[in-house]
Short mmCIF file of N, CA, C and O in Angstrom, two decimals:
data_model
loop_
_atom_site.label_atom_id
_atom_site.label_comp_id
_atom_site.label_asym_id
_atom_site.label_seq_id
_atom_site.Cartn_x
_atom_site.Cartn_y
_atom_site.Cartn_z
N PHE A 7 0.81 -1.19 0.00
CA PHE A 7 0.00 0.00 0.00
C PHE A 7 0.86 1.26 0.00
O PHE A 7 0.57 2.20 -0.71
N LYS A 8 1.90 1.26 0.81
CA LYS A 8 2.71 2.46 0.94
C LYS A 8 3.40 2.85 -0.36
O LYS A 8 3.63 4.02 -0.62
N ASN A 9 3.71 1.86 -1.20
CA ASN A 9 4.43 2.13 -2.44
C ASN A 9 3.50 2.34 -3.63
O ASN A 9 3.97 2.65 -4.72
N ALA A 10 2.23 2.17 -3.47
CA ALA A 10 1.28 2.34 -4.57
C ALA A 10 1.02 3.83 -4.79
O ALA A 10 1.16 4.65 -3.89
N HIS A 11 0.64 4.16 -6.00
CA HIS A 11 0.35 5.55 -6.32
C HIS A 11 -1.15 5.80 -6.35
O HIS A 11 -1.66 6.50 -7.21
N HIS A 12 -1.84 5.20 -5.40
CA HIS A 12 -3.29 5.34 -5.29
C HIS A 12 -3.63 5.66 -3.84
O HIS A 12 -2.85 5.39 -2.93
N VAL A 13 -4.78 6.23 -3.63
CA VAL A 13 -5.27 6.48 -2.29
C VAL A 13 -6.23 5.33 -1.95
O VAL A 13 -7.26 5.17 -2.59
N PHE A 14 -5.85 4.54 -0.99
CA PHE A 14 -6.64 3.38 -0.61
C PHE A 14 -7.57 3.70 0.53
O PHE A 14 -7.35 4.61 1.32
N GLY A 15 -8.61 2.91 0.62
CA GLY A 15 -9.52 2.98 1.74
C GLY A 15 -9.80 1.58 2.23
O GLY A 15 -9.28 0.60 1.70
N ILE A 16 -10.61 1.51 3.25
CA ILE A 16 -10.93 0.21 3.83
C ILE A 16 -12.39 0.21 4.26
O ILE A 16 -12.94 1.26 4.59
N VAL A 17 -13.00 -0.96 4.23
CA VAL A 17 -14.38 -1.13 4.66
C VAL A 17 -14.38 -1.78 6.03
O VAL A 17 -13.69 -2.78 6.25
N SER A 18 -15.16 -1.21 6.92
CA SER A 18 -15.32 -1.78 8.26
C SER A 18 -16.75 -2.29 8.40
O SER A 18 -17.72 -1.55 8.21
N GLU A 19 -16.86 -3.58 8.69
CA GLU A 19 -18.18 -4.17 8.94
C GLU A 19 -18.76 -3.57 10.22
O GLU A 19 -18.02 -3.10 11.08
N VAL A 20 -20.07 -3.62 10.34
CA VAL A 20 -20.70 -3.16 11.57
C VAL A 20 -20.60 -4.29 12.59
O VAL A 20 -21.01 -5.42 12.34
N VAL A 21 -19.95 -3.99 13.70
CA VAL A 21 -19.78 -4.94 14.80
C VAL A 21 -20.07 -4.22 16.11
O VAL A 21 -20.03 -2.99 16.17
N GLU A 22 -20.31 -4.99 17.15
CA GLU A 22 -20.68 -4.39 18.43
C GLU A 22 -19.50 -3.83 19.21
O GLU A 22 -19.67 -2.97 20.05
N LYS A 23 -18.29 -4.34 18.95
CA LYS A 23 -17.16 -3.86 19.73
C LYS A 23 -15.99 -3.48 18.83
O LYS A 23 -15.91 -3.87 17.67
N LYS A 24 -15.10 -2.72 19.38
CA LYS A 24 -13.92 -2.22 18.69
C LYS A 24 -13.09 -3.36 18.11
O LYS A 24 -12.89 -4.38 18.74
N ASP A 25 -12.60 -3.16 16.87
CA ASP A 25 -11.76 -4.15 16.20
C ASP A 25 -10.32 -3.66 16.23
O ASP A 25 -9.87 -2.93 15.35
N ASP A 26 -9.59 -4.04 17.27
CA ASP A 26 -8.21 -3.56 17.45
C ASP A 26 -7.29 -3.94 16.29
O ASP A 26 -6.42 -3.18 15.92
N ASN A 27 -7.48 -5.13 15.73
CA ASN A 27 -6.64 -5.56 14.60
C ASN A 27 -6.83 -4.66 13.38
O ASN A 27 -5.86 -4.29 12.72
N LEU A 28 -8.07 -4.33 13.08
CA LEU A 28 -8.34 -3.46 11.93
C LEU A 28 -7.82 -2.04 12.19
O LEU A 28 -7.24 -1.41 11.31
N ILE A 29 -7.97 -1.57 13.40
CA ILE A 29 -7.45 -0.24 13.75
C ILE A 29 -5.94 -0.21 13.60
O ILE A 29 -5.37 0.75 13.04
N GLU A 30 -5.25 -1.23 14.05
CA GLU A 30 -3.79 -1.28 13.91
C GLU A 30 -3.38 -1.32 12.44
O GLU A 30 -2.41 -0.69 12.04
N PHE A 31 -4.13 -2.07 11.62
CA PHE A 31 -3.85 -2.13 10.19
C PHE A 31 -3.99 -0.74 9.56
O PHE A 31 -3.13 -0.30 8.80
N VAL A 32 -5.06 -0.04 9.89
CA VAL A 32 -5.29 1.30 9.36
C VAL A 32 -4.16 2.24 9.78
O VAL A 32 -3.65 3.02 8.97
N LYS A 33 -3.74 2.15 11.02
CA LYS A 33 -2.64 2.98 11.51
C LYS A 33 -1.33 2.63 10.81
O LYS A 33 -0.60 3.52 10.35
N ASP A 34 -1.02 1.35 10.72
CA ASP A 34 0.24 0.90 10.13
C ASP A 34 0.39 1.34 8.68
O ASP A 34 1.50 1.64 8.23
N TYR A 35 -0.72 1.37 7.94
CA TYR A 35 -0.66 1.70 6.52
C TYR A 35 -1.20 3.10 6.20
O TYR A 35 -1.37 3.44 5.04
N SER A 36 -1.44 3.88 7.23
CA SER A 36 -1.90 5.27 7.05
C SER A 36 -3.07 5.36 6.08
O SER A 36 -3.10 6.21 5.18
N ILE A 37 -4.06 4.50 6.27
CA ILE A 37 -5.26 4.50 5.43
C ILE A 37 -5.98 5.84 5.61
O ILE A 37 -6.16 6.30 6.73
N GLN A 38 -6.42 6.43 4.50
CA GLN A 38 -7.06 7.75 4.55
C GLN A 38 -8.58 7.70 4.44
O GLN A 38 -9.24 8.67 4.80
N ASN A 39 -9.12 6.63 3.90
CA ASN A 39 -10.56 6.57 3.65
C ASN A 39 -11.17 5.35 4.34
O ASN A 39 -10.73 4.23 4.14
N LEU A 40 -12.21 5.61 5.13
CA LEU A 40 -12.91 4.54 5.83
C LEU A 40 -14.37 4.53 5.38
O LEU A 40 -15.05 5.56 5.45
N LEU A 41 -14.82 3.39 4.91
CA LEU A 41 -16.23 3.17 4.64
C LEU A 41 -16.75 2.30 5.78
O LEU A 41 -16.39 1.13 5.88
N GLN A 42 -17.55 2.89 6.65
CA GLN A 42 -18.13 2.15 7.76
C GLN A 42 -19.53 1.71 7.37
O GLN A 42 -20.37 2.52 7.00
N MET A 43 -19.75 0.41 7.40
CA MET A 43 -21.07 -0.11 7.10
C MET A 43 -22.02 0.18 8.25
O MET A 43 -21.65 0.05 9.42
N GLY A 44 -23.24 0.58 7.91
CA GLY A 44 -24.27 0.82 8.90
C GLY A 44 -25.20 -0.37 9.08
O GLY A 44 -26.06 -0.38 9.94
N VAL A 45 -24.99 -1.38 8.24
CA VAL A 45 -25.75 -2.63 8.29
C VAL A 45 -24.80 -3.77 7.94
O VAL A 45 -23.76 -3.53 7.32
N PRO A 46 -25.13 -5.01 8.30
CA PRO A 46 -24.31 -6.12 7.84
C PRO A 46 -24.30 -6.21 6.31
O PRO A 46 -25.34 -6.01 5.67
N ILE A 47 -23.16 -6.46 5.74
CA ILE A 47 -23.01 -6.53 4.29
C ILE A 47 -23.80 -7.72 3.74
O ILE A 47 -23.80 -8.79 4.32
N GLY A 48 -24.48 -7.48 2.61
CA GLY A 48 -25.08 -8.57 1.88
C GLY A 48 -26.59 -8.63 1.83
O GLY A 48 -27.14 -9.42 1.10
N LYS A 49 -27.28 -7.82 2.61
CA LYS A 49 -28.74 -7.85 2.60
C LYS A 49 -29.26 -6.42 2.43
O LYS A 49 -28.76 -5.50 3.06
N GLY A 50 -30.27 -6.28 1.62
CA GLY A 50 -30.88 -4.97 1.44
C GLY A 50 -32.00 -4.74 2.45
O GLY A 50 -32.51 -5.67 3.07
N GLY A 51 -32.40 -3.49 2.58
CA GLY A 51 -33.55 -3.14 3.40
C GLY A 51 -33.38 -3.31 4.89
O GLY A 51 -34.35 -3.49 5.62
N GLN A 52 -32.16 -3.24 5.38
CA GLN A 52 -31.91 -3.43 6.80
C GLN A 52 -31.99 -2.10 7.56
O GLN A 52 -31.75 -1.04 7.01
N LYS A 53 -32.27 -2.20 8.84
CA LYS A 53 -32.33 -1.04 9.71
C LYS A 53 -30.91 -0.66 10.15
O LYS A 53 -30.08 -1.52 10.43
N PHE A 54 -30.64 0.63 10.20
CA PHE A 54 -29.33 1.15 10.58
C PHE A 54 -28.93 0.66 11.97
O PHE A 54 -29.72 0.69 12.91
N CYS A 55 -27.69 0.20 12.10
CA CYS A 55 -27.14 -0.26 13.38
C CYS A 55 -26.30 0.87 13.99
O CYS A 55 -25.27 1.25 13.43
N TRP A 56 -26.71 1.37 15.12
CA TRP A 56 -26.03 2.52 15.72
C TRP A 56 -24.64 2.18 16.24
O TRP A 56 -23.85 3.08 16.53
N GLU A 57 -24.30 0.90 16.31
CA GLU A 57 -22.93 0.51 16.67
C GLU A 57 -21.93 1.08 15.66
O GLU A 57 -20.76 1.28 15.98
N ALA A 58 -22.38 1.34 14.45
CA ALA A 58 -21.51 1.90 13.41
C ALA A 58 -20.92 3.24 13.85
O ALA A 58 -19.76 3.54 13.55
N VAL A 59 -21.68 4.03 14.58
CA VAL A 59 -21.19 5.32 15.06
C VAL A 59 -20.05 5.11 16.06
O VAL A 59 -19.04 5.82 16.03
N GLY A 60 -20.17 4.10 16.89
CA GLY A 60 -19.10 3.77 17.83
C GLY A 60 -17.84 3.32 17.12
O GLY A 60 -16.73 3.66 17.54
N ARG A 61 -18.00 2.58 16.03
CA ARG A 61 -16.82 2.14 15.28
C ARG A 61 -16.13 3.34 14.62
O ARG A 61 -14.90 3.41 14.59
N ILE A 62 -16.89 4.29 14.12
CA ILE A 62 -16.29 5.50 13.55
C ILE A 62 -15.54 6.27 14.63
O ILE A 62 -14.43 6.76 14.40
N GLU A 63 -16.11 6.34 15.80
CA GLU A 63 -15.43 7.02 16.92
C GLU A 63 -14.12 6.30 17.26
O GLU A 63 -13.11 6.95 17.51
N ASP A 64 -14.13 4.98 17.26
CA ASP A 64 -12.91 4.21 17.53
C ASP A 64 -11.81 4.57 16.53
O ASP A 64 -10.67 4.81 16.91
N PHE A 65 -12.17 4.60 15.24
CA PHE A 65 -11.18 4.94 14.21
C PHE A 65 -10.73 6.39 14.35
O PHE A 65 -9.56 6.70 14.21
N SER A 66 -11.66 7.27 14.64
CA SER A 66 -11.33 8.68 14.77
C SER A 66 -10.34 8.93 15.90
O SER A 66 -9.39 9.71 15.76
N LEU A 67 -10.54 8.27 17.01
CA LEU A 67 -9.68 8.44 18.18
C LEU A 67 -8.31 7.79 18.00
O LEU A 67 -7.33 8.23 18.61
N ASN A 68 -8.23 6.76 17.19
CA ASN A 68 -7.01 5.96 17.10
C ASN A 68 -6.24 6.07 15.79
O ASN A 68 -5.11 5.61 15.72
N CYS A 69 -6.84 6.65 14.76
CA CYS A 69 -6.22 6.65 13.43
C CYS A 69 -6.25 8.07 12.85
O CYS A 69 -7.20 8.44 12.16
N ASN A 70 -5.20 8.82 13.10
CA ASN A 70 -5.20 10.21 12.64
C ASN A 70 -4.97 10.35 11.15
O ASN A 70 -5.05 11.45 10.60
N SER A 71 -4.71 9.26 10.43
CA SER A 71 -4.52 9.34 8.98
C SER A 71 -5.84 9.43 8.22
O SER A 71 -5.87 9.88 7.07
N ILE A 72 -6.95 9.03 8.84
CA ILE A 72 -8.23 8.99 8.13
C ILE A 72 -8.73 10.42 7.88
O ILE A 72 -8.86 11.22 8.80
N ILE A 73 -8.99 10.68 6.61
CA ILE A 73 -9.51 11.98 6.18
C ILE A 73 -11.01 11.90 5.92
O ILE A 73 -11.75 12.82 6.24
N ASN A 74 -11.43 10.81 5.32
CA ASN A 74 -12.83 10.65 4.93
C ASN A 74 -13.48 9.51 5.68
O ASN A 74 -13.02 8.37 5.63
N PHE A 75 -14.57 9.85 6.36
CA PHE A 75 -15.40 8.87 7.04
C PHE A 75 -16.71 8.78 6.27
O PHE A 75 -17.47 9.74 6.21
N GLU A 76 -16.94 7.62 5.66
CA GLU A 76 -18.13 7.40 4.86
C GLU A 76 -19.00 6.35 5.53
O GLU A 76 -18.48 5.41 6.13
N ILE A 77 -20.30 6.53 5.46
CA ILE A 77 -21.23 5.56 6.04
C ILE A 77 -22.14 5.05 4.94
O ILE A 77 -22.55 5.80 4.06
N ASP A 78 -22.44 3.75 5.00
CA ASP A 78 -23.28 3.14 3.97
C ASP A 78 -24.17 2.09 4.60
O ASP A 78 -23.73 1.28 5.40
N GLY A 79 -25.44 2.13 4.23
CA GLY A 79 -26.36 1.09 4.66
C GLY A 79 -27.34 1.54 5.72
O GLY A 79 -26.94 2.10 6.74
N GLY A 80 -28.61 1.34 5.46
CA GLY A 80 -29.65 1.64 6.44
C GLY A 80 -29.94 3.13 6.60
O GLY A 80 -30.60 3.52 7.56
N LEU A 81 -29.47 3.93 5.67
CA LEU A 81 -29.66 5.38 5.81
C LEU A 81 -31.10 5.79 5.50
O LEU A 81 -31.68 5.38 4.51
N THR A 82 -31.62 6.60 6.39
CA THR A 82 -32.91 7.25 6.21
C THR A 82 -32.69 8.73 6.52
O THR A 82 -31.63 9.11 7.05
N TYR A 83 -33.68 9.56 6.23
CA TYR A 83 -33.54 10.98 6.55
C TYR A 83 -33.33 11.16 8.06
O TYR A 83 -32.51 11.97 8.49
N GLU A 84 -34.07 10.41 8.85
CA GLU A 84 -33.95 10.53 10.31
C GLU A 84 -32.56 10.10 10.79
O GLU A 84 -31.97 10.73 11.66
N VAL A 85 -32.04 9.02 10.24
CA VAL A 85 -30.70 8.57 10.62
C VAL A 85 -29.68 9.65 10.27
O VAL A 85 -28.83 10.01 11.09
N ILE A 86 -29.77 10.20 9.07
CA ILE A 86 -28.81 11.24 8.65
C ILE A 86 -28.90 12.46 9.57
O ILE A 86 -27.89 13.03 9.94
N LYS A 87 -30.12 12.83 9.97
CA LYS A 87 -30.28 13.96 10.90
C LYS A 87 -29.52 13.70 12.20
O LYS A 87 -28.87 14.58 12.75
N ASN A 88 -29.58 12.47 12.68
CA ASN A 88 -28.90 12.13 13.93
C ASN A 88 -27.40 11.94 13.75
O ASN A 88 -26.67 11.99 14.74
N LEU A 89 -26.94 11.73 12.53
CA LEU A 89 -25.51 11.55 12.28
C LEU A 89 -24.79 12.86 12.00
O LEU A 89 -23.58 12.91 12.09
N LYS A 90 -25.50 13.91 11.65
CA LYS A 90 -24.83 15.09 11.12
C LYS A 90 -23.86 15.75 12.11
O LYS A 90 -23.00 16.49 11.70
N LYS A 91 -23.96 15.44 13.38
CA LYS A 91 -23.04 16.00 14.36
C LYS A 91 -21.76 15.17 14.49
O LYS A 91 -20.82 15.57 15.13
N ASP A 92 -21.73 14.03 13.86
CA ASP A 92 -20.58 13.15 13.93
C ASP A 92 -19.54 13.53 12.88
O ASP A 92 -19.70 14.47 12.12
N LYS A 93 -18.50 12.78 12.80
CA LYS A 93 -17.36 13.05 11.92
C LYS A 93 -17.58 12.60 10.48
O LYS A 93 -16.70 12.70 9.66
N ILE A 94 -18.73 12.08 10.18
CA ILE A 94 -19.02 11.53 8.86
C ILE A 94 -19.09 12.65 7.83
O ILE A 94 -19.80 13.63 8.01
N ASN A 95 -18.31 12.49 6.74
CA ASN A 95 -18.35 13.50 5.69
C ASN A 95 -18.75 12.94 4.34
O ASN A 95 -18.73 13.67 3.34
N ARG A 96 -19.12 11.66 4.29
CA ARG A 96 -19.62 11.05 3.06
C ARG A 96 -20.73 10.08 3.41
O ARG A 96 -20.62 9.33 4.38
N TYR A 97 -21.78 10.13 2.61
CA TYR A 97 -22.91 9.23 2.80
C TYR A 97 -23.10 8.43 1.52
O TYR A 97 -23.17 8.99 0.44
N ALA A 98 -23.18 7.11 1.64
CA ALA A 98 -23.42 6.25 0.50
C ALA A 98 -24.75 5.55 0.73
O ALA A 98 -25.13 5.29 1.85
N GLY A 99 -25.42 5.26 -0.32
CA GLY A 99 -26.69 4.57 -0.18
C GLY A 99 -27.67 5.08 -1.20
O GLY A 99 -28.27 6.13 -1.02
N TRP A 100 -27.76 4.37 -2.25
CA TRP A 100 -28.61 4.78 -3.36
C TRP A 100 -30.08 4.66 -3.00
O TRP A 100 -30.92 5.44 -3.48
N SER A 101 -30.46 3.72 -2.15
CA SER A 101 -31.88 3.46 -1.91
C SER A 101 -32.61 4.65 -1.30
O SER A 101 -33.81 4.80 -1.51
N ILE A 102 -31.92 5.51 -0.59
CA ILE A 102 -32.59 6.65 0.04
C ILE A 102 -33.08 7.68 -0.99
O ILE A 102 -34.04 8.40 -0.75
N ILE A 103 -32.45 7.71 -2.16
CA ILE A 103 -32.89 8.67 -3.17
C ILE A 103 -33.45 8.01 -4.43
O ILE A 103 -33.96 8.70 -5.31
N PHE A 104 -33.38 6.70 -4.53
CA PHE A 104 -33.81 6.00 -5.75
C PHE A 104 -35.29 6.23 -6.05
O PHE A 104 -36.14 6.17 -5.15
N ASP A 105 -35.56 6.49 -7.31
CA ASP A 105 -36.92 6.60 -7.80
C ASP A 105 -36.86 6.52 -9.32
O ASP A 105 -35.85 6.91 -9.92
N GLU A 106 -37.89 6.04 -9.94
CA GLU A 106 -37.94 5.98 -11.40
C GLU A 106 -38.00 7.37 -12.02
O GLU A 106 -37.55 7.59 -13.13
N ASP A 107 -38.55 8.32 -11.28
CA ASP A 107 -38.70 9.69 -11.77
C ASP A 107 -37.47 10.51 -11.36
O ASP A 107 -37.23 10.71 -10.17
N PRO A 108 -36.70 11.00 -12.34
CA PRO A 108 -35.50 11.78 -12.01
C PRO A 108 -35.79 13.02 -11.16
O PRO A 108 -34.96 13.41 -10.35
N LEU A 109 -36.96 13.60 -11.30
CA LEU A 109 -37.31 14.77 -10.47
C LEU A 109 -37.43 14.38 -9.00
O LEU A 109 -37.05 15.16 -8.11
N ASN A 110 -37.92 13.18 -8.73
CA ASN A 110 -38.00 12.71 -7.35
C ASN A 110 -36.60 12.42 -6.78
O ASN A 110 -36.35 12.66 -5.59
N VAL A 111 -35.71 11.94 -7.63
CA VAL A 111 -34.32 11.71 -7.21
C VAL A 111 -33.69 13.04 -6.80
O VAL A 111 -33.06 13.15 -5.75
N ILE A 112 -33.87 14.05 -7.64
CA ILE A 112 -33.31 15.38 -7.35
C ILE A 112 -33.93 15.94 -6.07
O ILE A 112 -33.22 16.48 -5.22
N SER A 113 -35.22 15.79 -5.91
CA SER A 113 -35.90 16.27 -4.71
C SER A 113 -35.35 15.59 -3.45
O SER A 113 -35.08 16.25 -2.44
N SER A 114 -35.17 14.27 -3.52
CA SER A 114 -34.63 13.53 -2.38
C SER A 114 -33.19 13.94 -2.08
O SER A 114 -32.82 14.11 -0.91
N ALA A 115 -32.39 14.11 -3.11
CA ALA A 115 -31.00 14.54 -2.92
C ALA A 115 -30.95 15.93 -2.29
O ALA A 115 -30.13 16.18 -1.40
N ASN A 116 -31.81 16.81 -2.73
CA ASN A 116 -31.86 18.16 -2.14
C ASN A 116 -32.28 18.12 -0.67
O ASN A 116 -31.79 18.89 0.15
N LYS A 117 -33.20 17.23 -0.34
CA LYS A 117 -33.62 17.07 1.05
C LYS A 117 -32.44 16.63 1.92
O LYS A 117 -32.25 17.14 3.03
N ILE A 118 -31.63 15.73 1.40
CA ILE A 118 -30.43 15.30 2.14
C ILE A 118 -29.45 16.45 2.31
O ILE A 118 -28.89 16.66 3.38
N LEU A 119 -29.27 17.24 1.25
CA LEU A 119 -28.38 18.41 1.34
C LEU A 119 -28.85 19.37 2.42
O LEU A 119 -28.03 19.96 3.14
N GLU A 120 -30.15 19.57 2.56
CA GLU A 120 -30.68 20.44 3.60
C GLU A 120 -30.35 19.88 4.99
O GLU A 120 -30.09 20.64 5.91
N ILE A 121 -30.39 18.58 5.13
CA ILE A 121 -30.13 17.95 6.43
C ILE A 121 -28.66 18.06 6.81
O ILE A 121 -28.34 18.39 7.96
N ILE A 122 -27.77 17.80 5.84
CA ILE A 122 -26.35 17.80 6.18
C ILE A 122 -25.78 19.20 6.12
O ILE A 122 -24.78 19.51 6.69
#
């Protein structure tokens, strides 16, 4: 990783407790981008797991190389409202804005912009 000419990131699964091994890996390789899952990977339509916020806090406190904290999975307008005070600066999740009508997509995206 250190010798590559790319900016790498890492995905952190949602778990109930701190993952010291993953934190050490991120520190050792100065990873700059963290995608924290808000739901277990592999299933759609899941409810946001608030343990994800704790995992972001763990990385934030222990890994000063991380520049971007991204969250993905289980996002709703209400969840985003409650997350906006945290260190998260990227939100992933197409389902919150998906619609067959492009005008509805734009409207949903604008609603998220108002929240964040």
